mmCIF file of C-alpha atoms and ligand atoms in Angstrom:
data_model
loop_
_atom_site.group_PDB
_atom_site.id
_atom_site.type_symbol
_atom_site.label_atom_id
_atom_site.label_comp_id
_atom_site.label_asym_id
_atom_site.label_seq_id
_atom_site.Cartn_x
_atom_site.Cartn_y
_atom_site.Cartn_z
ATOM 1 C CA UNK A 160 -88.986 114.749 83.545
ATOM 2 C CA UNK A 161 -88.032 111.010 82.278
ATOM 3 C CA UNK A 162 -89.916 109.500 80.073
ATOM 4 C CA UNK A 163 -90.948 105.555 80.134
ATOM 5 C CA UNK A 164 -91.283 103.349 77.306
ATOM 6 C CA UNK A 165 -93.668 100.267 78.086
ATOM 7 C CA UNK A 166 -93.223 96.859 76.046
ATOM 8 C CA UNK A 167 -96.419 94.217 76.311
ATOM 9 C CA UNK A 168 -97.776 91.470 73.950
ATOM 10 C CA UNK A 169 -101.378 91.364 75.307
ATOM 11 C CA UNK A 170 -103.761 92.611 77.725
ATOM 12 C CA UNK A 171 -101.896 95.395 78.646
ATOM 13 C CA UNK A 172 -103.669 95.578 82.189
ATOM 14 C CA UNK A 173 -100.028 96.413 84.040
ATOM 15 C CA UNK A 174 -99.466 99.290 81.236
ATOM 16 C CA UNK A 175 -102.864 100.360 82.438
ATOM 17 C CA UNK A 176 -102.155 100.296 86.066
ATOM 18 C CA UNK A 177 -98.406 102.185 84.938
ATOM 19 C CA UNK A 178 -100.338 104.952 83.059
ATOM 20 C CA UNK A 179 -102.912 105.493 85.461
ATOM 21 C CA UNK A 180 -100.107 106.311 87.947
ATOM 22 C CA UNK A 181 -97.686 108.160 86.089
ATOM 23 C CA UNK A 182 -100.187 110.429 84.748
ATOM 24 C CA UNK A 183 -100.264 111.813 88.601
ATOM 25 C CA UNK A 184 -96.773 112.286 88.532
ATOM 26 C CA UNK A 185 -93.869 114.477 86.630
ATOM 27 C CA UNK A 186 -92.829 111.702 85.243
ATOM 28 C CA UNK A 187 -94.287 110.283 81.753
ATOM 29 C CA UNK A 188 -95.132 106.855 79.262
ATOM 30 C CA UNK A 189 -93.579 108.398 76.371
ATOM 31 C CA UNK A 190 -95.178 105.245 74.400
ATOM 32 C CA UNK A 191 -96.388 101.561 74.274
ATOM 33 C CA UNK A 192 -94.415 99.044 71.406
ATOM 34 C CA UNK A 193 -96.569 95.666 70.963
ATOM 35 C CA UNK A 194 -95.372 92.541 68.988
ATOM 36 C CA UNK A 195 -99.220 91.702 68.567
ATOM 37 C CA UNK A 196 -101.677 93.548 66.233
ATOM 38 C CA UNK A 197 -104.516 92.544 68.357
ATOM 39 C CA UNK A 198 -103.192 93.369 72.107
ATOM 40 C CA UNK A 199 -105.746 95.224 73.847
ATOM 41 C CA UNK A 200 -103.451 97.407 75.527
ATOM 42 C CA UNK A 201 -103.289 99.150 72.048
ATOM 43 C CA UNK A 202 -107.315 100.153 73.294
ATOM 44 C CA UNK A 203 -105.879 101.373 76.571
ATOM 45 C CA UNK A 204 -102.632 103.333 75.076
ATOM 46 C CA UNK A 205 -105.614 105.090 73.051
ATOM 47 C CA UNK A 206 -107.737 106.021 76.520
ATOM 48 C CA UNK A 207 -104.485 107.660 77.702
ATOM 49 C CA UNK A 208 -103.502 109.160 74.389
ATOM 50 C CA UNK A 209 -99.956 107.660 74.655
ATOM 51 C CA UNK A 210 -98.611 107.257 71.037
ATOM 52 C CA UNK A 211 -98.450 102.920 70.341
ATOM 53 C CA UNK A 212 -96.720 101.079 67.998
ATOM 54 C CA UNK A 213 -97.035 97.668 66.244
ATOM 55 C CA UNK A 214 -93.431 96.023 65.804
ATOM 56 C CA UNK A 215 -94.266 92.694 63.499
ATOM 57 C CA UNK A 216 -91.821 90.129 64.491
ATOM 58 C CA UNK A 217 -93.067 87.536 61.468
ATOM 59 C CA UNK A 218 -90.500 87.193 58.331
ATOM 60 C CA UNK A 219 -87.507 88.934 59.743
ATOM 61 C CA UNK A 220 -84.855 88.356 62.582
ATOM 62 C CA UNK A 221 -85.245 89.454 66.158
ATOM 63 C CA UNK A 222 -82.536 92.070 65.417
ATOM 64 C CA UNK A 223 -84.411 93.732 62.089
ATOM 65 C CA UNK A 224 -87.586 94.241 64.666
ATOM 66 C CA UNK A 225 -85.170 95.438 67.908
ATOM 67 C CA UNK A 226 -83.616 98.235 65.241
ATOM 68 C CA UNK A 227 -87.404 99.168 64.607
ATOM 69 C CA UNK A 228 -87.926 99.046 68.538
ATOM 70 C CA UNK A 229 -84.800 100.933 69.237
ATOM 71 C CA UNK A 230 -85.739 103.618 66.345
ATOM 72 C CA UNK A 231 -88.894 104.201 68.094
ATOM 73 C CA UNK A 232 -87.344 104.693 71.477
ATOM 74 C CA UNK A 233 -84.984 107.254 70.563
ATOM 75 C CA UNK A 234 -87.576 109.040 68.653
ATOM 76 C CA UNK A 235 -88.916 109.710 72.018
ATOM 77 C CA UNK A 236 -86.485 109.939 74.326
ATOM 78 C CA UNK A 237 -86.931 107.255 76.646
ATOM 79 C CA UNK A 238 -84.989 106.819 79.943
ATOM 80 C CA UNK A 239 -86.407 103.703 80.800
ATOM 81 C CA UNK A 240 -88.302 100.887 79.606
ATOM 82 C CA UNK A 241 -90.441 98.577 81.279
ATOM 83 C CA UNK A 242 -91.629 95.253 80.055
ATOM 84 C CA UNK A 243 -95.141 94.426 81.272
ATOM 85 C CA UNK A 244 -96.449 91.006 79.962
ATOM 86 C CA UNK A 245 -93.586 91.212 76.814
ATOM 87 C CA UNK A 246 -93.482 87.773 75.658
ATOM 88 C CA UNK A 247 -90.150 87.969 73.725
ATOM 89 C CA UNK A 248 -86.269 88.010 74.677
ATOM 90 C CA UNK A 249 -84.432 90.879 74.355
ATOM 91 C CA UNK A 250 -80.947 90.724 72.573
ATOM 92 C CA UNK A 251 -78.083 91.648 74.063
ATOM 93 C CA UNK A 252 -77.362 94.415 71.640
ATOM 94 C CA UNK A 253 -81.069 96.239 72.840
ATOM 95 C CA UNK A 254 -80.009 95.700 76.559
ATOM 96 C CA UNK A 255 -77.019 96.696 75.970
ATOM 97 C CA UNK A 256 -78.168 99.863 74.627
ATOM 98 C CA UNK A 257 -80.199 101.139 78.045
ATOM 99 C CA UNK A 258 -77.633 99.269 80.719
ATOM 100 C CA UNK A 259 -79.674 98.479 83.830
ATOM 101 C CA UNK A 260 -82.862 100.799 82.529
ATOM 102 C CA UNK A 261 -85.136 98.232 81.340
ATOM 103 C CA UNK A 262 -87.287 96.502 83.956
ATOM 104 C CA UNK A 263 -89.213 93.258 83.808
ATOM 105 C CA UNK A 264 -92.628 92.026 85.867
ATOM 106 C CA UNK A 265 -92.946 88.183 86.301
ATOM 107 C CA UNK A 266 -95.883 86.297 88.370
ATOM 108 C CA UNK A 267 -94.119 84.474 90.227
ATOM 109 C CA UNK A 268 -91.467 84.550 93.306
ATOM 110 C CA UNK A 269 -88.343 83.513 90.695
ATOM 111 C CA UNK A 270 -86.363 81.895 90.232
ATOM 112 C CA UNK A 271 -89.253 79.487 90.614
ATOM 113 C CA UNK A 272 -91.678 79.331 87.648
ATOM 114 C CA UNK A 273 -89.715 81.535 84.602
ATOM 115 C CA UNK A 274 -91.309 81.896 80.922
ATOM 116 C CA UNK A 275 -94.911 82.330 80.209
ATOM 117 C CA UNK A 276 -96.737 80.200 82.256
ATOM 118 C CA UNK A 277 -95.826 81.633 85.930
ATOM 119 C CA UNK A 278 -99.134 81.557 87.567
ATOM 120 C CA UNK A 279 -100.549 78.130 86.413
ATOM 121 C CA UNK A 280 -96.804 76.921 87.664
ATOM 122 C CA UNK A 281 -97.040 78.668 90.906
ATOM 123 C CA UNK A 282 -100.677 77.817 90.906
ATOM 124 C CA UNK A 283 -100.180 73.965 90.315
ATOM 125 C CA UNK A 284 -97.138 74.275 92.746
ATOM 126 C CA UNK A 285 -97.277 72.479 96.658
ATOM 127 C CA UNK A 286 -95.949 76.040 97.511
ATOM 128 C CA UNK A 287 -98.119 78.066 100.100
ATOM 129 C CA UNK A 288 -96.338 81.347 99.443
ATOM 130 C CA UNK A 289 -97.001 83.127 95.786
ATOM 131 C CA UNK A 290 -96.311 86.639 94.819
ATOM 132 C CA UNK A 291 -94.656 88.472 91.823
ATOM 133 C CA UNK A 292 -91.133 89.542 90.861
ATOM 134 C CA UNK A 293 -89.630 93.113 89.525
ATOM 135 C CA UNK A 294 -86.335 92.856 88.489
ATOM 136 C CA UNK A 295 -83.648 94.214 86.123
ATOM 137 C CA UNK A 296 -83.835 92.393 82.739
ATOM 138 C CA UNK A 297 -80.400 90.863 82.019
ATOM 139 C CA UNK A 298 -79.724 88.229 78.842
ATOM 140 C CA UNK A 299 -82.063 85.587 80.436
ATOM 141 C CA UNK A 300 -85.078 84.289 80.331
ATOM 142 C CA UNK A 301 -87.052 86.269 83.619
ATOM 143 C CA UNK A 302 -83.314 86.485 85.293
ATOM 144 C CA UNK A 303 -81.249 89.709 86.536
ATOM 145 C CA UNK A 304 -81.380 91.623 89.790
ATOM 146 C CA UNK A 305 -84.263 91.645 91.785
ATOM 147 C CA UNK A 306 -85.575 94.828 93.036
ATOM 148 C CA UNK A 307 -88.752 93.568 94.750
ATOM 149 C CA UNK A 308 -91.039 90.758 95.052
ATOM 150 C CA UNK A 309 -94.196 90.613 97.202
ATOM 151 C CA UNK A 310 -95.700 87.638 98.265
ATOM 152 C CA UNK A 311 -99.106 86.117 99.826
ATOM 153 C CA UNK A 312 -99.651 82.863 101.847
ATOM 154 C CA UNK A 313 -102.836 80.930 99.894
ATOM 155 C CA UNK A 314 -105.295 79.048 102.727
ATOM 156 C CA UNK A 315 -105.355 76.068 99.556
ATOM 157 C CA UNK A 316 -108.881 76.149 98.687
ATOM 158 C CA UNK A 317 -108.518 79.286 96.232
ATOM 159 C CA UNK A 318 -108.984 78.836 92.438
ATOM 160 C CA UNK A 319 -106.843 79.375 89.748
ATOM 161 C CA UNK A 320 -109.265 82.878 89.182
ATOM 162 C CA UNK A 321 -109.041 84.123 92.452
ATOM 163 C CA UNK A 322 -104.779 83.163 92.119
ATOM 164 C CA UNK A 323 -104.644 85.004 89.278
ATOM 165 C CA UNK A 324 -106.857 87.988 91.079
ATOM 166 C CA UNK A 325 -105.055 88.474 93.332
ATOM 167 C CA UNK A 326 -101.472 88.307 91.912
ATOM 168 C CA UNK A 327 -102.593 90.823 89.361
ATOM 169 C CA UNK A 328 -103.382 92.656 92.033
ATOM 170 C CA UNK A 329 -99.958 92.774 93.675
ATOM 171 C CA UNK A 330 -98.590 93.314 90.310
ATOM 172 C CA UNK A 331 -100.832 96.427 89.475
ATOM 173 C CA UNK A 332 -99.901 98.110 93.357
ATOM 174 C CA UNK A 333 -95.888 97.259 93.293
ATOM 175 C CA UNK A 334 -95.323 97.578 89.485
ATOM 176 C CA UNK A 335 -95.836 101.608 88.865
ATOM 177 C CA UNK A 336 -94.704 102.219 92.383
ATOM 178 C CA UNK A 337 -91.173 100.876 91.779
ATOM 179 C CA UNK A 338 -90.977 101.937 88.520
ATOM 180 C CA UNK A 339 -91.785 105.740 90.161
ATOM 181 C CA UNK A 340 -89.113 105.246 92.239
ATOM 182 C CA UNK A 341 -86.727 104.381 89.662
ATOM 183 C CA UNK A 342 -88.108 107.460 87.425
ATOM 184 C CA UNK A 343 -87.103 109.815 89.953
ATOM 185 C CA UNK A 344 -84.163 108.754 90.612
ATOM 186 C CA UNK A 345 -83.029 109.643 86.682
HETATM 187 C C1 GAR B 624 -98.586 89.776 83.777
HETATM 188 O O1 GAR B 624 -99.017 88.719 85.190
HETATM 189 C C2 GAR B 624 -96.980 89.779 83.378
HETATM 190 O O2 GAR B 624 -96.328 89.333 85.076
HETATM 191 C C3 GAR B 624 -96.696 88.302 83.016
HETATM 192 O O3 GAR B 624 -97.362 88.493 81.914
HETATM 193 C C4 GAR B 624 -98.684 89.390 82.551
HETATM 194 C C5 GAR B 624 -99.204 90.564 81.988
HETATM 195 O O4 GAR B 624 -100.497 91.228 81.903
HETATM 196 N N1 GAR B 624 -95.299 88.520 82.302
HETATM 197 C C6 GAR B 624 -94.976 87.544 82.109
HETATM 198 O O5 GAR B 624 -95.379 86.225 82.416
HETATM 199 C C7 GAR B 624 -93.109 87.418 81.574
HETATM 200 N N2 GAR B 624 -92.600 86.292 81.872
HETATM 201 P P1 GAR B 624 -101.160 92.175 81.621
HETATM 202 O O6 GAR B 624 -101.129 92.371 79.621
HETATM 203 O O7 GAR B 624 -102.730 92.379 81.579
HETATM 204 O O8 GAR B 624 -100.373 93.621 82.306
#
């Protein structure tokens, strides 16, 4: 059994997909950490009985917030960290505490459209091939060695909502499977 901690900022649909798949595995989601008090991810954590923590960044340095994050991770014997819509950059200090053990998902074919608007920037582009990227985290914004990319070809007449749905479906299928493979190797 290896322990996975998930960091999220918002809805937590990826967190829920991960929690659902890991429940059926030998591994465990040991905790959820959110930097937003109102994150819907908290409701999902409750449903799965997963311990969840709010860590605020307001009126403190990123390093101070991360000291709190690190102590939660340690208390839960975290082996692997999954960023699932966690909309903050981690400091090199935290990244170096988990070398190669922090994974991120992003809703575009990186290096295209990093940042917080991956879906809309993909949608508004001229690209026919859209998709998602799962990668190991380094010090950059949505950079680091790619583990897998999944893509699809759009027809051109889809709405933003349809593209968004397709991207989330790909994420929910791929992210738990990739994380399970990594957890199996730990
Ligand atoms: C996901 O689409 C994820 O790829 C994206 O945030 C969304 C979170 O959705 N992450 C990034 O944009 C990272 N730069 P969720 O809260 O429903 O899982």
